[in-house]
PDB file of C-alpha atoms in Angstrom:
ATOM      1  CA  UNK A   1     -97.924  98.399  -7.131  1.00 70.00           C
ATOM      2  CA  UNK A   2     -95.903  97.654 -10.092  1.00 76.00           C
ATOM      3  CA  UNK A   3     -95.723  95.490 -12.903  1.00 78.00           C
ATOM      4  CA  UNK A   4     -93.194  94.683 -15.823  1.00 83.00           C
ATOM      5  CA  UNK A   5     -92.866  92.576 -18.301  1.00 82.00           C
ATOM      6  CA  UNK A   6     -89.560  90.739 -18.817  1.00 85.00           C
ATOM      7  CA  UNK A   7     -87.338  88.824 -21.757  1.00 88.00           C
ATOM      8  CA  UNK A   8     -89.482  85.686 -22.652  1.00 88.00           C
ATOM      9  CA  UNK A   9     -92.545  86.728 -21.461  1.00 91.00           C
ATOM     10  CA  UNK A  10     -91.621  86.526 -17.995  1.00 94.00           C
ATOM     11  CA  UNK A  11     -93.708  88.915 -15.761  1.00 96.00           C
ATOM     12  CA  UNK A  12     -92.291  90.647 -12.233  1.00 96.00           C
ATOM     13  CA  UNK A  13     -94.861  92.535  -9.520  1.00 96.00           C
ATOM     14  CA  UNK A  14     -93.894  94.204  -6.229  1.00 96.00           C
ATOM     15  CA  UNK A  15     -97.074  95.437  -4.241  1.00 96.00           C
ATOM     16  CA  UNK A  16     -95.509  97.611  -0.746  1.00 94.00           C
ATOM     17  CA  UNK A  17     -98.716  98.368   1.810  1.00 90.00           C
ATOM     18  CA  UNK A  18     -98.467 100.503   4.683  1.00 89.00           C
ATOM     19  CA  UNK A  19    -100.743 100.519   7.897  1.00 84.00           C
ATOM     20  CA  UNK A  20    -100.565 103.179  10.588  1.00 88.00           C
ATOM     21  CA  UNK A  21    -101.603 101.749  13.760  1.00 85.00           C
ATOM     22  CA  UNK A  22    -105.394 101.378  13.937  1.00 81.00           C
ATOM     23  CA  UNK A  23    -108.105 100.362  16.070  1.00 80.00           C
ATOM     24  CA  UNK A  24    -111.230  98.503  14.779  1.00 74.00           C
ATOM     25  CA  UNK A  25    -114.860 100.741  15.091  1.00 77.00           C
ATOM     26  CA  UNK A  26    -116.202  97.275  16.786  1.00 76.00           C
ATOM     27  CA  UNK A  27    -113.085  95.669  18.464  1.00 69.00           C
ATOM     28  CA  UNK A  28    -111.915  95.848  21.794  1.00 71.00           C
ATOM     29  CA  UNK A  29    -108.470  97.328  22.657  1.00 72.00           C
ATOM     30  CA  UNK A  30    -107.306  93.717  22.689  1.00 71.00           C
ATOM     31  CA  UNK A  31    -107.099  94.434  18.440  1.00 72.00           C
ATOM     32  CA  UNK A  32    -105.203  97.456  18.765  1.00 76.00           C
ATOM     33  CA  UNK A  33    -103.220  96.900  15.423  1.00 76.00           C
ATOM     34  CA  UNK A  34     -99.465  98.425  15.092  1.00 78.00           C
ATOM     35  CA  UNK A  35     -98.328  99.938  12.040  1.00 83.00           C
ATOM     36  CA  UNK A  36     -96.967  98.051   9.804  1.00 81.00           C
ATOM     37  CA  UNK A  37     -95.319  97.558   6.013  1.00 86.00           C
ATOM     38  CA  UNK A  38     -95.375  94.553   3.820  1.00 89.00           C
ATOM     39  CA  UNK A  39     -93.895  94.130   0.433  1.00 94.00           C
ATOM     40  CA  UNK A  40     -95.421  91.393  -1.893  1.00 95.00           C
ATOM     41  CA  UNK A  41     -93.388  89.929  -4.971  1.00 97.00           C
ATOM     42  CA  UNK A  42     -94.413  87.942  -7.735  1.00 97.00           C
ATOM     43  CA  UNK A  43     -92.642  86.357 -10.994  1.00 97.00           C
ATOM     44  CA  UNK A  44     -94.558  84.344 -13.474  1.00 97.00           C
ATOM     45  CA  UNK A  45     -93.982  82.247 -16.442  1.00 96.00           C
ATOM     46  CA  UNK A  46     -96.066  81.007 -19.264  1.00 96.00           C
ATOM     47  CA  UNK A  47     -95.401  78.247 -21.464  1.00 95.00           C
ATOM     48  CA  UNK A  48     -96.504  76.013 -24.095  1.00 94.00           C
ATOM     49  CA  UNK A  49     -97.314  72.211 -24.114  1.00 91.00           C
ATOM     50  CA  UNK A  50     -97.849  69.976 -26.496  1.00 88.00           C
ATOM     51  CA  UNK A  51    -100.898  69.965 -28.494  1.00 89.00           C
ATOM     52  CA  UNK A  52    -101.283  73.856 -27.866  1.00 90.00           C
ATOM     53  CA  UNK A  53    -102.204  73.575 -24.292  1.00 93.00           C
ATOM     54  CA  UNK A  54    -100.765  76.306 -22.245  1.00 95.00           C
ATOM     55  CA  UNK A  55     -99.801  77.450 -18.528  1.00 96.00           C
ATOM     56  CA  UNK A  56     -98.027  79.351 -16.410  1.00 97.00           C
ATOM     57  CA  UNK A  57     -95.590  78.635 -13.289  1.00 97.00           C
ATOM     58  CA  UNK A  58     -96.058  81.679 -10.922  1.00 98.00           C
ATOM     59  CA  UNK A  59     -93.739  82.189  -7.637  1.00 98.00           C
ATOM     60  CA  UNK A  60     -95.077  84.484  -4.734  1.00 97.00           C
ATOM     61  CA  UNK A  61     -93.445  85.421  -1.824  1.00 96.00           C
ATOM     62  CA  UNK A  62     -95.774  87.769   0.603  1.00 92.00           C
ATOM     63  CA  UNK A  63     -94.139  90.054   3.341  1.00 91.00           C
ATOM     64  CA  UNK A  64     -90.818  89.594   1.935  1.00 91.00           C
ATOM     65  CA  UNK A  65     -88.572  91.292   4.551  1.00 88.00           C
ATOM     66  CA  UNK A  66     -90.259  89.249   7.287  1.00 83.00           C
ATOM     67  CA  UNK A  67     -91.998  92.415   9.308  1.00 76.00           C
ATOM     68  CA  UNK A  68     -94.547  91.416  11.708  1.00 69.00           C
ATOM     69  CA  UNK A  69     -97.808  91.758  10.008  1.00 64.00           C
ATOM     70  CA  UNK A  70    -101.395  91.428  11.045  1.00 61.00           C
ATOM     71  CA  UNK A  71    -104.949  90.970   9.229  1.00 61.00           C
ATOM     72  CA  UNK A  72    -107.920  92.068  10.353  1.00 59.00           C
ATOM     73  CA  UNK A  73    -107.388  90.578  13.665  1.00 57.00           C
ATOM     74  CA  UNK A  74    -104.294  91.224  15.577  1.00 55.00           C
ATOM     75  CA  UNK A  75    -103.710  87.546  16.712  1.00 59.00           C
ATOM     76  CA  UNK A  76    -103.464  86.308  13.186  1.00 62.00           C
ATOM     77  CA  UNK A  77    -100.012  87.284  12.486  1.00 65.00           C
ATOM     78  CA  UNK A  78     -98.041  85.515   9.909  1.00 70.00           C
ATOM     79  CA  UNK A  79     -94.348  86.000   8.971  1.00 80.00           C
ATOM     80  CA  UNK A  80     -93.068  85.876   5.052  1.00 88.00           C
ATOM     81  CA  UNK A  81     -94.959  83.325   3.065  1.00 89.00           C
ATOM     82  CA  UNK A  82     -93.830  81.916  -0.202  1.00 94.00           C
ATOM     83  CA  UNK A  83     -95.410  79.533  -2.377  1.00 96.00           C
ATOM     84  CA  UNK A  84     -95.935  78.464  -5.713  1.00 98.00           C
ATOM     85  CA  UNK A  85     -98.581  78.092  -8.491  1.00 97.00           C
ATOM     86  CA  UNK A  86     -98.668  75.868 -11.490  1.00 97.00           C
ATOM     87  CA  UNK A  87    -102.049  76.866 -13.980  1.00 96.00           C
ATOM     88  CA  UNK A  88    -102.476  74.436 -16.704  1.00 95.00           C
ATOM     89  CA  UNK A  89    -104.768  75.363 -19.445  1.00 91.00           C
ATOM     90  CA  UNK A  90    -106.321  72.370 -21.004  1.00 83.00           C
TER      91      UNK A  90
END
């Protein structure tokens, strides 16, 4: 994990996880989970509003170079995901 801060209060993280291939204690070999890497970004932004409210815009983009990746579960795989956030502060 790593974090910086940037010009104008802008704010950059990278996360990279790594998995060797596992079986659950209480799962059947159905679960059998491959290894696996995932790297997570994120840039963020504050700003001001009028009447000295605040907030921040935040961008995310999870398992960036699309490798398969599993949860818990093996059959709940999910490619990249990105999405943003808007906080407001009122």
């Amino acid at each position: 994990y790593s974090q910086r801060q940037l010009q104008n209060d802008l704010s950059f993280s990278a996360a990279y996880y790594f998995q060797t291939s596992m079986l659950g204690f209480d799962r059947g070999s159905q679960d059998l989970q491959p290894t696996h890497r995932r790297v997570d970004v994120r840039l963020s932004q504050p700003f001001n509003l009028s009447g000295g409210h605040k907030g921040t815009m935040t961008a995310v983009a999870q398992n960036l170079f699309n490798t398969d990746y599993t949860e818990y579960v093996a059959n709940s795989l999910f490619t990249r995901r990105v999405f943003l956030t808007l906080t407001l502060h009122l």
